[in-house]
GROMACS .gro file of C-alpha atoms in nm:
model
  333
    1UNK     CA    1   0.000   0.000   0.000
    2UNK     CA    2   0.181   0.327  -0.100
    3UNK     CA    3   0.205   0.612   0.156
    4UNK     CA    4   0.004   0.943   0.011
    5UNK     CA    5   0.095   1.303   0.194
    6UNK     CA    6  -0.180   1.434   0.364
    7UNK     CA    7  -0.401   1.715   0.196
    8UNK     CA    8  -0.343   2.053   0.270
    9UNK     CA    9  -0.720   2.068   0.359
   10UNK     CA   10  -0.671   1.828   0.651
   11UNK     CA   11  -0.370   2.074   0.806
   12UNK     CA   12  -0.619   2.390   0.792
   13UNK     CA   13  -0.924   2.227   0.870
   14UNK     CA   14  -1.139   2.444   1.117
   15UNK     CA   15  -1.352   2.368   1.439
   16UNK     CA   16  -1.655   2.443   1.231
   17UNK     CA   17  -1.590   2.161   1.006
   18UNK     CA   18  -1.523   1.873   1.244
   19UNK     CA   19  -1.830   1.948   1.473
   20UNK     CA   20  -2.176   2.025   1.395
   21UNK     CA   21  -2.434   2.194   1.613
   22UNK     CA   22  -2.520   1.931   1.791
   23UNK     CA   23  -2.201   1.795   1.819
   24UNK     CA   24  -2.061   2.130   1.991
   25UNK     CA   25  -2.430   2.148   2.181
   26UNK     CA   26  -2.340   1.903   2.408
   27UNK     CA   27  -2.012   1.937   2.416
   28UNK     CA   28  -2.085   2.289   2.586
   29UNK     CA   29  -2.322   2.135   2.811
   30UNK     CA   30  -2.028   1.905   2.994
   31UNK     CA   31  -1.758   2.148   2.971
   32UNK     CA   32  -1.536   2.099   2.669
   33UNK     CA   33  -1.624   2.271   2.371
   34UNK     CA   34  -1.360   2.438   2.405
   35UNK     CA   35  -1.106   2.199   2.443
   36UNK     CA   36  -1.225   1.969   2.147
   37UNK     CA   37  -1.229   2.281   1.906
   38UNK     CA   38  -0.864   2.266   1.909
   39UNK     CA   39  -0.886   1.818   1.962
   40UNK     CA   40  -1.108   1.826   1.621
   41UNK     CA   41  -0.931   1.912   1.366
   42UNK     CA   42  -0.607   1.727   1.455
   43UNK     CA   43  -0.798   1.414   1.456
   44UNK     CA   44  -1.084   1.441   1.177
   45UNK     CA   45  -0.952   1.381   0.889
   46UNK     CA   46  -1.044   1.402   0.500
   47UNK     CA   47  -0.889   1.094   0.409
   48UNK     CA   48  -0.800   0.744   0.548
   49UNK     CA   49  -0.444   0.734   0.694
   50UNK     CA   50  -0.263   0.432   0.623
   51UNK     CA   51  -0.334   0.230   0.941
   52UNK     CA   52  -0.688   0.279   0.877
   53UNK     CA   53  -0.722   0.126   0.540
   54UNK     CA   54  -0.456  -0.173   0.620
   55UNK     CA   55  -0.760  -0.232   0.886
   56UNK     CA   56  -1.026  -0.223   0.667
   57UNK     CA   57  -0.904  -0.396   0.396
   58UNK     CA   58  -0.785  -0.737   0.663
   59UNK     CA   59  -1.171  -0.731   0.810
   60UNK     CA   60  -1.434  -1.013   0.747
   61UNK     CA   61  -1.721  -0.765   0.837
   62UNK     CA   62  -1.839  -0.372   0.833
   63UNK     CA   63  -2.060  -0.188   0.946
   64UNK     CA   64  -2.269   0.060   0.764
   65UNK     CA   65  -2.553   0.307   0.842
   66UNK     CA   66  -2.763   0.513   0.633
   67UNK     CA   67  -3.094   0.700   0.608
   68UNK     CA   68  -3.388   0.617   0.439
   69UNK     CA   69  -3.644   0.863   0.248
   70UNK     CA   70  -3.794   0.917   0.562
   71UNK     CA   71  -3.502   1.046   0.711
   72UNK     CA   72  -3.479   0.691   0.918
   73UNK     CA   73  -3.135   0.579   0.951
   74UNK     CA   74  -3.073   0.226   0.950
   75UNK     CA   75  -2.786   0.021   1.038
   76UNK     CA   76  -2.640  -0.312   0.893
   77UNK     CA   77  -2.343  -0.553   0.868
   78UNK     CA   78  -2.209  -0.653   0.566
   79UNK     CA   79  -1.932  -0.973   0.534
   80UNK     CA   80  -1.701  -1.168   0.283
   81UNK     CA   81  -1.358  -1.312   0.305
   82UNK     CA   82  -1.079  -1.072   0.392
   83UNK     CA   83  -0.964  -0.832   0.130
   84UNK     CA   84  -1.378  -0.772   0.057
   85UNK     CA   85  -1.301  -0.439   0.129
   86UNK     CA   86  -1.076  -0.234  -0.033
   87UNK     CA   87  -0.901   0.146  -0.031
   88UNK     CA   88  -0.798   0.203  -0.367
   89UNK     CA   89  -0.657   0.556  -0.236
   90UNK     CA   90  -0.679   0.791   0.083
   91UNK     CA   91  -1.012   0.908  -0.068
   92UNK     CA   92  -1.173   0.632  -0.143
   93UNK     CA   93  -1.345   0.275  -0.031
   94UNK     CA   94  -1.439  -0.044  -0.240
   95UNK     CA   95  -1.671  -0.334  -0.065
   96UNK     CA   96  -1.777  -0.666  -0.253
   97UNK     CA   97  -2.149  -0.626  -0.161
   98UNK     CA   98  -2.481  -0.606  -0.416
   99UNK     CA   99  -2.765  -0.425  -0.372
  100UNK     CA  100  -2.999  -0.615  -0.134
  101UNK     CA  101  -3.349  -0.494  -0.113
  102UNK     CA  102  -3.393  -0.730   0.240
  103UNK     CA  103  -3.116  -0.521   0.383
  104UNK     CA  104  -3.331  -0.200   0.477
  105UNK     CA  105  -2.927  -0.016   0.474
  106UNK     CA  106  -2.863  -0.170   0.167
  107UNK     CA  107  -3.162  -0.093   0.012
  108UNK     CA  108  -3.115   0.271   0.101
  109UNK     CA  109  -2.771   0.355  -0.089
  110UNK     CA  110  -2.791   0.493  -0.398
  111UNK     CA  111  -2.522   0.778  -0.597
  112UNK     CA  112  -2.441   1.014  -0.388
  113UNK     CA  113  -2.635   0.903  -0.063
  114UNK     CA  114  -2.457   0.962   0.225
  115UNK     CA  115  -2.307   0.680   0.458
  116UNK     CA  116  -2.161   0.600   0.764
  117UNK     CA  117  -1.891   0.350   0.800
  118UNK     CA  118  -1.724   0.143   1.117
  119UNK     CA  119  -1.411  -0.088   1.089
  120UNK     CA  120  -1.438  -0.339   1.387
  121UNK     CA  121  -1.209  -0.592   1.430
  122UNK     CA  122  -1.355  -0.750   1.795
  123UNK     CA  123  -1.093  -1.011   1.869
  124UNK     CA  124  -0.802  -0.701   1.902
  125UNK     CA  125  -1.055  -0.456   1.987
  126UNK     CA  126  -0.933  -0.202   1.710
  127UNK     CA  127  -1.218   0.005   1.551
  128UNK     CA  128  -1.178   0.318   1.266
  129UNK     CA  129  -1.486   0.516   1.174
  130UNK     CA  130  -1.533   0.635   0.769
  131UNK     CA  131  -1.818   0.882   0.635
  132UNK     CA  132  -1.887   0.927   0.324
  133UNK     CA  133  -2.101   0.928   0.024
  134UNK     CA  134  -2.157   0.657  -0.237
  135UNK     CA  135  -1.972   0.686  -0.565
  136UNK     CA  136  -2.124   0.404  -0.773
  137UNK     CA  137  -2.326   0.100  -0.605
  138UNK     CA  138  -2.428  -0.216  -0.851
  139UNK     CA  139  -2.380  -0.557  -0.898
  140UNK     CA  140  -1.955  -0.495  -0.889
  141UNK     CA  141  -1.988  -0.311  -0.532
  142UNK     CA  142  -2.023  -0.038  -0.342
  143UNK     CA  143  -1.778   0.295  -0.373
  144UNK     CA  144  -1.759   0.518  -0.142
  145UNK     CA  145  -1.622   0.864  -0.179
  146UNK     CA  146  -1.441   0.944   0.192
  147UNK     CA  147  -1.576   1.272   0.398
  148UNK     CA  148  -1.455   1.266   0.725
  149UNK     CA  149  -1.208   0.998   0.893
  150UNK     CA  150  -1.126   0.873   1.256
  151UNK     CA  151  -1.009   0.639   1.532
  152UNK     CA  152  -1.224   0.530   1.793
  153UNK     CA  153  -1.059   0.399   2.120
  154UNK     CA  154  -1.074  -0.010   2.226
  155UNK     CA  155  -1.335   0.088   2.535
  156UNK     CA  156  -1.628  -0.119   2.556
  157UNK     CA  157  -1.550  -0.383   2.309
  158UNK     CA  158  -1.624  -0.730   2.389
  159UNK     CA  159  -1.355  -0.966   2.198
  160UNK     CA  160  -1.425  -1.249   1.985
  161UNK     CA  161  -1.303  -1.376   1.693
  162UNK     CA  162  -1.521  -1.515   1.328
  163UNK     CA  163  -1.473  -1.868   1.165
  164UNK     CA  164  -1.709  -2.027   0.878
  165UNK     CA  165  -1.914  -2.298   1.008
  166UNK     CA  166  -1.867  -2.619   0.756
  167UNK     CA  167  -2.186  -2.560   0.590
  168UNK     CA  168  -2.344  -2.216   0.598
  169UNK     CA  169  -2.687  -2.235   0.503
  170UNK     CA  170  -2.866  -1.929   0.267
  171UNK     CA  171  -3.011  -1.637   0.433
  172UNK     CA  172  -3.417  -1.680   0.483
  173UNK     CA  173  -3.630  -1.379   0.388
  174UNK     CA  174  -3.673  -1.090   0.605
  175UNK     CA  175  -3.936  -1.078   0.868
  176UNK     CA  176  -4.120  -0.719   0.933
  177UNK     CA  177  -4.161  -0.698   1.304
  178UNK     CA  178  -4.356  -0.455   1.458
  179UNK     CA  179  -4.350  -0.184   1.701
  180UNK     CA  180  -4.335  -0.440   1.996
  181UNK     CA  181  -4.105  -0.684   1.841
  182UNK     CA  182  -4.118  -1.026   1.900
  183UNK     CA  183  -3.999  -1.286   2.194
  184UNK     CA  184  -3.724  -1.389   1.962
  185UNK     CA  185  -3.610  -1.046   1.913
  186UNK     CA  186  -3.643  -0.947   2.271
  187UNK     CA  187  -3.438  -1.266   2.377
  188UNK     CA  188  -3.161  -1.161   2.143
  189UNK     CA  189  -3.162  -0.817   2.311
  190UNK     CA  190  -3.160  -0.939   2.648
  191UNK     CA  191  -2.856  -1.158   2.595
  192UNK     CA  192  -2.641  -0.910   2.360
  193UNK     CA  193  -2.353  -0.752   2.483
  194UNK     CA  194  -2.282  -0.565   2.162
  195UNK     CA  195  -2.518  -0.358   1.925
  196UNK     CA  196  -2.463  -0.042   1.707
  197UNK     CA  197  -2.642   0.226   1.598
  198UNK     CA  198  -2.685   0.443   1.334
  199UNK     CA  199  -2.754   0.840   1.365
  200UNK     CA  200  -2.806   1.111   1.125
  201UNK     CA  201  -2.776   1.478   1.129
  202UNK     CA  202  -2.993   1.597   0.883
  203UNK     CA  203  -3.376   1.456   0.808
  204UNK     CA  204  -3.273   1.444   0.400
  205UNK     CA  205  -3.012   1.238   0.217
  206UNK     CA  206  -2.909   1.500  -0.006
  207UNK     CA  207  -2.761   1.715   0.269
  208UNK     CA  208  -2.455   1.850   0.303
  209UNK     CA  209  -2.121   1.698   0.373
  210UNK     CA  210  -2.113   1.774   0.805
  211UNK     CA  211  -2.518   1.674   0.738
  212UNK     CA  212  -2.394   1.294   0.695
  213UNK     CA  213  -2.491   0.973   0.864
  214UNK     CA  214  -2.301   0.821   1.117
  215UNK     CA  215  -2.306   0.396   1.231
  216UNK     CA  216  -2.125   0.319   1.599
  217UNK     CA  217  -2.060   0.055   1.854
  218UNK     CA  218  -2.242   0.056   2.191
  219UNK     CA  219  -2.094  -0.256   2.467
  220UNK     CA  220  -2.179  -0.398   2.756
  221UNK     CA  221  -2.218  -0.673   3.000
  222UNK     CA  222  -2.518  -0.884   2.928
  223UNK     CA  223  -2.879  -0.717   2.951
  224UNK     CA  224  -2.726  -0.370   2.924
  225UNK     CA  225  -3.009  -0.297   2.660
  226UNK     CA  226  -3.306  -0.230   2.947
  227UNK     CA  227  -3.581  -0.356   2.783
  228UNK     CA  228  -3.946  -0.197   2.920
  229UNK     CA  229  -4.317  -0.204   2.791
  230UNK     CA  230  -4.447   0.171   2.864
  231UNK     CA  231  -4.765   0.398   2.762
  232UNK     CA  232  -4.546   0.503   2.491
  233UNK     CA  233  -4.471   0.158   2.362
  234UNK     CA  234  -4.158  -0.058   2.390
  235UNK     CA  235  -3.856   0.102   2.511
  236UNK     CA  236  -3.530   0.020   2.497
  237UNK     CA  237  -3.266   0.208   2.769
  238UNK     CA  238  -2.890   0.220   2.783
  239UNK     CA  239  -2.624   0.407   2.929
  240UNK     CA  240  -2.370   0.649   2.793
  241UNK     CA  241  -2.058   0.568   2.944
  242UNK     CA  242  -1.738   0.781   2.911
  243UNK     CA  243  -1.657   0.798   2.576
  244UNK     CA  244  -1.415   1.044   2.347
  245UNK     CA  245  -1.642   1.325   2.408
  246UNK     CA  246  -1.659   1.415   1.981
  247UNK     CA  247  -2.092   1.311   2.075
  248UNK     CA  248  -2.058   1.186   1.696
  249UNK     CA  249  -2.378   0.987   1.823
  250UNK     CA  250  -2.556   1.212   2.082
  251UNK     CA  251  -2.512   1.515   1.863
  252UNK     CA  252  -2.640   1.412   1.559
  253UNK     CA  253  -2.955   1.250   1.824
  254UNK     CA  254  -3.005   1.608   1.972
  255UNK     CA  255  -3.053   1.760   1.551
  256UNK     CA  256  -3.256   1.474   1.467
  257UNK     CA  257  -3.380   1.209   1.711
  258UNK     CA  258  -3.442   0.893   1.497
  259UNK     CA  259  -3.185   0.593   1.562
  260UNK     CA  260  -3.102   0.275   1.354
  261UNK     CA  261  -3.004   0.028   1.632
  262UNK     CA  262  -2.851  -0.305   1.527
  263UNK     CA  263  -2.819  -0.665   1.678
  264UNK     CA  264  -2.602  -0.975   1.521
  265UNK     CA  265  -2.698  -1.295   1.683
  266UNK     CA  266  -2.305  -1.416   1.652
  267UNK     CA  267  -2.419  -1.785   1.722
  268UNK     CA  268  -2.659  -1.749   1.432
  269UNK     CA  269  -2.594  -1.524   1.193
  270UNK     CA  270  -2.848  -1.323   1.198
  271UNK     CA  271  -2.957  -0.939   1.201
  272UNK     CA  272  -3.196  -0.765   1.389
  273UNK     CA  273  -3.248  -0.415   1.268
  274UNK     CA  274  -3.486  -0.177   1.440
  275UNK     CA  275  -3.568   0.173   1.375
  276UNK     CA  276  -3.625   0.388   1.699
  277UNK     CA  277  -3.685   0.746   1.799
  278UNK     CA  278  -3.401   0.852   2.054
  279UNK     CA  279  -3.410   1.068   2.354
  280UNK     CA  280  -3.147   1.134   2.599
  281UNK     CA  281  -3.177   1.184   2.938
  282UNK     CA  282  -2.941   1.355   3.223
  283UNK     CA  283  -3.127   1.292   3.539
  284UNK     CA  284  -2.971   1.046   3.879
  285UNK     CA  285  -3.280   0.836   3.820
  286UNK     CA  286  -3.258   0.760   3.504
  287UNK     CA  287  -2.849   0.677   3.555
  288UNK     CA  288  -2.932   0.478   3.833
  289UNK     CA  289  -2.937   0.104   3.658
  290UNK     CA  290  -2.584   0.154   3.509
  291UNK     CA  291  -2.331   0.274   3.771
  292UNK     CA  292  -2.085   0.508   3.572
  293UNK     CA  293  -2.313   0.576   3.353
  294UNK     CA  294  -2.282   0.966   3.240
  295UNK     CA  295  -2.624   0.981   3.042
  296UNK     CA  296  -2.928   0.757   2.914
  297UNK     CA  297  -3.032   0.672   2.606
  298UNK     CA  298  -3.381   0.643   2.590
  299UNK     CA  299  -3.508   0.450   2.246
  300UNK     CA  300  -3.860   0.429   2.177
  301UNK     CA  301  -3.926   0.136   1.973
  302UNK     CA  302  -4.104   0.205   1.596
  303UNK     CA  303  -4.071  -0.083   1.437
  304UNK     CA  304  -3.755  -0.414   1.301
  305UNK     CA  305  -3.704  -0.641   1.034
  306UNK     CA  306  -3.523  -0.979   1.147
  307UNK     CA  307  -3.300  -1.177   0.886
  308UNK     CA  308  -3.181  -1.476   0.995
  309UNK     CA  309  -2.857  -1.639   0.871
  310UNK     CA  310  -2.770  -1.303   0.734
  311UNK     CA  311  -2.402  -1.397   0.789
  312UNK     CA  312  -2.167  -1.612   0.683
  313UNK     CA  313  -1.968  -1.592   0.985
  314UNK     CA  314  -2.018  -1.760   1.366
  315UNK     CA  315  -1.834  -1.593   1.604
  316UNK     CA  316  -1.634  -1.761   1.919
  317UNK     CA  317  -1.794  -1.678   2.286
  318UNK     CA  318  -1.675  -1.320   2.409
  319UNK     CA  319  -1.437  -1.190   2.628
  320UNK     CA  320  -1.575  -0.908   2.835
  321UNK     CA  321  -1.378  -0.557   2.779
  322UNK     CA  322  -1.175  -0.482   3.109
  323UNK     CA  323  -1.411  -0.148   3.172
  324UNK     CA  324  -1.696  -0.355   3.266
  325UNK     CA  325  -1.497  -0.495   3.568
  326UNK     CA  326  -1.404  -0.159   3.726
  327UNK     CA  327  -1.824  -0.082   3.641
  328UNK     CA  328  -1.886  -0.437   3.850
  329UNK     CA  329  -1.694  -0.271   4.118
  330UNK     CA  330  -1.831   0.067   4.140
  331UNK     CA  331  -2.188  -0.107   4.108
  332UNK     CA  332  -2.045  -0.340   4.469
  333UNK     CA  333  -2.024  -0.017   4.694
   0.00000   0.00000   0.00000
């Protein structure tokens, strides 16, 4: 892989470009607005360094979010052998995929739609973040055009590793679910220690570049998704634990509340995909539950679509992140 300079564009790149509205909203609410004005720009990039595309292109999986017509975003995992994704420059991104119309991310990408991209490599707990737009998406794959570019840190990532099972059976057909889910779905949330989600700052997929979609990772110990059956109809509650403080995820929430939350079943292969209107919530009784916990996230349920056997990959049983034993131990007192 040949080394490119960066762009100028990256060494000049202002505060107002790497954080939107919301983004610097909440930010100024805990103090550091400030402080990641000058953070942004060194670490928000325009292009993929190096050690960002040698991840992506060694992965078996990625992540991708985008937005619907709606203005729902939805999030989804896409898989192949390694090398399925490629970075044929700083600027750009290649993934072996086909338009699916089960996949309700897939089904949303079309030239010049905007989309949110995570690198997640459980088993060394390494994770890079890519938005972008698409280039071309057919039969050949999806191009994506690069935006913005960054690390995430390890924190909160439960390792495992992917094999093939010896005979991988085809995906079934997607199953609507409804605004209450199902038991099956429900089981798989109770049980998941992993799920991502999917956020957008703008209601419109023709919106500006800083108007893009974003698709990140959310751990936790077992039955950290609270799951509750309210007047307002199923809810779904976690906590926001100490993070990078860019609110990539909270911001673009605060601008538009709608959230594409996503589940892999990693003994099964499948996906559960649910679209959900967010709302986030400050108060010590709503932290209560999750000791540490900084915020809530409060996800009102609108609706899923389950596909089983999605995947081609089964996963080997996790290894909790270290975080969640200092959280066991503040939780003890």
């Amino acid at each position: 892989m040949t080394t490119e300079p960066p762009p100028a564009a990256t060494a000049t790149a202002t505060a107002a470009a790497a954080f939107h509205a919301g983004e610097q909203a909440l930010q100024d609410r805990v103090g550091v607005r400030e402080r990641m004005a000058a953070v942004g720009p060194l670490v928000l990039r325009d292009h993929m360094p190096d050690q960002h595309r040698e991840l992506f292109e060694q992965l078996p999986t990625l992540l991708l979010g985008a937005l619907d017509a709606t203005g729902q975003p939805w999030a989804t995992m896409v898989a192949g052998p390694p090398g399925f994704v490629q970075t044929p420059d700083a600027r750009s991104m290649w993934i072996a995929v086909s338009p699916d119309a089960a996949d309700p991310a897939l089904a949303q990408l079309t030239p010049g739609a905007p989309v949110g991209v995570l690198g997640l490599e459980p088993h060394t707990r390494r994770r890079n973040r890519m938005n972008g737009r698409v280039a071309t998406f057919g039969v050949e794959g999806l191009a994506v055009d690069v935006a913005q570019s960054f690390g995430n840190c390890p924190k909160y990532i439960q390792a495992r590793a992917p094999g093939l099972r010896e005979v991988v059976t085809p995906p079934a057909p997607p199953h609507t679910l409804g605004s209450a889910l199902d038991a099956a779905a429900l089981a798989l949330i109770a049980r998941s220690d992993t799920m991502f989600i999917a956020s957008a700052s703008a209601a419109q997929p023709g919106a500006a570049r800083n108007d893009g979609v974003d698709v990140s990772h959310r751990g936790g110990e077992p039955g950290f998704v609270r799951v509750e059956h309210t007047a307002d109809g199923l809810v779904l509650s976690l906590p926001d634990l100490p993070g990078n403080l860019f609110f990539n995820t909270l911001g673009n929430l605060a601008l538009h509340p709608l959230a594409g939350l996503l589940w892999v079943d990693y003994e099964g292969g499948g996906l559960l995909h649910v679209a959900a209107r967010a709302e986030l919530l400050w108060d010590d009784a709503s932290r209560a539950h999750w000791p540490g916990a900084q915020r809530v996230l409060r996800l009102v349920v609108q609706g899923g679509v389950w596909r089983a056997r999605a995947l081609p990959w089964r996963w080997t049983p996790a290894q909790a992140a270290p975080q969640f034993s200092a959280l066991r131990a503040l939780a003890a007192r």
